Short mmCIF file of C-alpha atoms in Angstrom, two decimals:
data_model
loop_
_atom_site.label_atom_id
_atom_site.label_comp_id
_atom_site.label_asym_id
_atom_site.label_seq_id
_atom_site.Cartn_x
_atom_site.Cartn_y
_atom_site.Cartn_z
CA MET A 1300 0.00 0.00 0.00
CA SER A 1301 1.37 3.38 -1.01
CA ASP A 1302 1.66 6.20 1.48
CA GLN A 1303 0.44 8.57 -1.25
CA PRO A 1304 -3.31 9.17 -1.55
CA PRO A 1305 -5.03 7.46 -4.48
CA PHE A 1306 -6.66 10.75 -5.50
CA GLY A 1307 -5.86 14.41 -6.15
CA MET A 1308 -7.51 17.35 -4.42
CA LEU A 1309 -9.53 19.72 -6.58
CA GLY A 1310 -10.39 22.10 -3.73
CA LEU A 1311 -13.17 22.73 -1.25
CA ASP A 1312 -16.61 21.65 -2.45
CA HIS A 1313 -18.72 23.22 0.31
CA ILE A 1314 -18.81 24.22 3.96
CA VAL A 1315 -21.74 23.79 6.34
CA ILE A 1316 -22.41 26.57 8.87
CA ARG A 1317 -24.76 26.08 11.82
CA CYS A 1318 -26.71 29.27 12.53
CA VAL A 1319 -29.16 30.70 15.05
CA ASP A 1320 -30.88 33.20 12.74
CA LEU A 1321 -31.23 31.57 9.32
CA GLU A 1322 -32.94 34.61 7.77
CA ALA A 1323 -30.14 36.95 8.85
CA MET A 1324 -27.53 34.52 7.52
CA LYS A 1325 -29.35 34.12 4.18
CA SER A 1326 -29.60 37.90 3.89
CA PHE A 1327 -25.90 38.35 4.69
CA TYR A 1328 -24.63 35.76 2.21
CA CYS A 1329 -27.09 36.59 -0.59
CA ASP A 1330 -27.90 40.29 -0.20
CA VAL A 1331 -24.57 41.52 1.17
CA LEU A 1332 -22.01 39.15 -0.33
CA GLY A 1333 -23.86 38.39 -3.56
CA CYS A 1334 -24.25 34.61 -3.25
CA THR A 1335 -27.13 33.08 -5.16
CA VAL A 1336 -29.64 30.52 -3.92
CA ALA A 1337 -28.66 27.06 -5.16
CA ARG A 1338 -31.07 24.80 -3.33
CA HIS A 1339 -33.36 24.58 -0.32
CA ASN A 1340 -33.86 21.14 1.21
CA GLU A 1341 -36.74 21.66 3.63
CA ALA A 1342 -36.64 18.07 4.93
CA PHE A 1343 -33.18 18.67 6.38
CA GLY A 1344 -33.57 22.38 7.08
CA LEU A 1345 -30.71 22.99 4.67
CA PHE A 1346 -30.36 26.22 2.71
CA GLN A 1347 -27.55 26.23 0.13
CA VAL A 1348 -26.08 29.33 -1.47
CA ARG A 1349 -23.57 29.40 -4.31
CA ALA A 1350 -20.30 31.25 -3.83
CA GLY A 1351 -18.70 31.05 -7.28
CA ALA A 1352 -18.20 27.37 -8.10
CA HIS A 1353 -18.68 26.35 -4.46
CA LEU A 1354 -21.47 26.12 -1.90
CA ILE A 1355 -22.09 27.48 1.57
CA ASP A 1356 -24.71 25.42 3.38
CA LEU A 1357 -26.68 27.13 6.15
CA ILE A 1358 -28.44 24.96 8.72
CA PRO A 1359 -30.40 26.16 11.77
CA VAL A 1360 -28.98 24.89 15.07
CA ASN A 1361 -32.42 23.60 16.09
CA GLY A 1362 -33.00 21.69 12.82
CA LYS A 1363 -32.41 18.04 11.93
CA LEU A 1364 -28.78 18.55 10.89
CA GLY A 1365 -27.91 21.53 13.07
CA SER A 1366 -28.95 19.89 16.33
CA LYS A 1367 -26.18 17.30 15.90
CA GLY A 1368 -23.60 19.99 16.72
CA GLY A 1369 -24.76 20.74 20.26
CA PRO A 1370 -25.56 24.21 21.57
CA ALA A 1371 -25.87 27.30 19.39
CA PRO A 1372 -22.61 28.85 18.19
CA ARG A 1373 -20.88 30.96 20.79
CA ASP A 1374 -17.56 30.74 22.61
CA ASP A 1375 -18.15 27.10 23.59
CA GLY A 1376 -20.42 25.94 20.73
CA LEU A 1377 -19.64 24.86 17.19
CA ASN A 1378 -21.03 26.50 14.09
CA LEU A 1379 -19.08 24.53 11.47
CA ASP A 1380 -20.66 21.14 10.86
CA HIS A 1381 -18.13 19.84 8.31
CA PHE A 1382 -16.23 20.81 5.21
CA ALA A 1383 -15.93 18.92 1.95
CA ILE A 1384 -12.87 18.42 -0.23
CA ARG A 1385 -13.54 17.49 -3.84
CA ILE A 1386 -11.26 14.63 -4.88
CA GLU A 1387 -10.57 12.82 -8.12
CA PRO A 1388 -10.43 10.07 -9.05
CA TYR A 1389 -13.08 8.72 -6.71
CA ASN A 1390 -12.55 4.98 -6.47
CA GLU A 1391 -14.37 4.03 -3.27
CA PRO A 1392 -12.82 0.57 -2.73
CA GLU A 1393 -9.33 2.02 -3.21
CA LEU A 1394 -10.21 5.01 -1.00
CA ARG A 1395 -11.54 2.74 1.77
CA SER A 1396 -8.41 0.60 1.60
CA TYR A 1397 -6.14 3.66 1.73
CA LEU A 1398 -7.95 5.15 4.72
CA ALA A 1399 -7.96 1.81 6.56
CA HIS A 1400 -4.20 1.53 5.95
CA HIS A 1401 -3.85 4.85 7.80
CA ASN A 1402 -6.26 3.77 10.58
CA ILE A 1403 -8.86 6.33 9.48
CA GLU A 1404 -12.43 5.20 10.04
CA ILE A 1405 -15.18 6.16 7.62
CA VAL A 1406 -18.01 7.40 9.84
CA GLU A 1407 -20.59 7.87 7.10
CA SER A 1408 -20.84 7.41 3.34
CA GLY A 1409 -23.29 7.69 0.49
CA PRO A 1410 -24.44 10.06 -2.23
CA ARG A 1411 -24.54 13.72 -1.21
CA TYR A 1412 -25.39 16.93 -3.00
CA GLY A 1413 -22.46 19.29 -3.48
CA ALA A 1414 -21.31 22.19 -5.64
CA GLU A 1415 -21.31 20.08 -8.83
CA GLY A 1416 -24.40 17.99 -8.03
CA THR A 1417 -25.15 14.71 -6.26
CA GLY A 1418 -22.29 12.25 -6.09
CA PRO A 1419 -20.48 9.80 -3.81
CA SER A 1420 -18.76 10.84 -0.61
CA VAL A 1421 -17.27 9.53 2.60
CA TYR A 1422 -17.02 11.29 5.94
CA ILE A 1423 -13.95 10.94 8.17
CA LEU A 1424 -12.73 12.70 11.32
CA ASP A 1425 -9.48 14.64 11.59
CA PRO A 1426 -7.33 14.24 14.75
CA GLU A 1427 -9.23 17.09 16.48
CA GLY A 1428 -12.64 15.56 15.74
CA ASN A 1429 -13.57 17.84 12.82
CA THR A 1430 -15.64 16.12 10.16
CA VAL A 1431 -14.10 16.09 6.69
CA GLU A 1432 -16.11 14.93 3.68
CA LEU A 1433 -14.15 13.52 0.74
CA LYS A 1434 -16.47 14.27 -2.20
CA GLY A 1435 -16.45 12.54 -5.57
CA PRO A 1436 -17.76 13.79 -8.92
CA PRO A 1437 -21.46 14.14 -9.68
CA ASP A 1438 -23.22 10.95 -10.75
CA PRO A 1439 -25.29 11.59 -13.92
CA ALA A 1440 -27.80 8.95 -12.77
CA LEU A 1441 -28.52 11.03 -9.62
CA ASN A 1442 -28.67 14.49 -11.19
#
């Protein structure tokens, strides 16, 4: 097994920010910074805005996704749920083998919507417990 990753990084795909006042956050990112609305997934309480080729996901702290992060953001609360790194190629068996070789556990996997559309991804934890999503390319069958 090589110590080099079996993929190259293309950059950040999206970040997910937990927020107390979703309307204020939407206004800030869209009206002030000029992001555009990409998608609103009401089932998850997820509001996605496009920042160039990338996404900023806004989730209320009291919603389905946001409540996983504990208390509302403040000095002792988290507001970043996870960040995604777009990788290529995305060969999941090879990726799983590589991560296992480095004793990195995959905590979640499956198709997820990102800046380029819905495609495969795996979630891992960094040494400080931050969630990192390794995001593959969009799957035409899912978009």
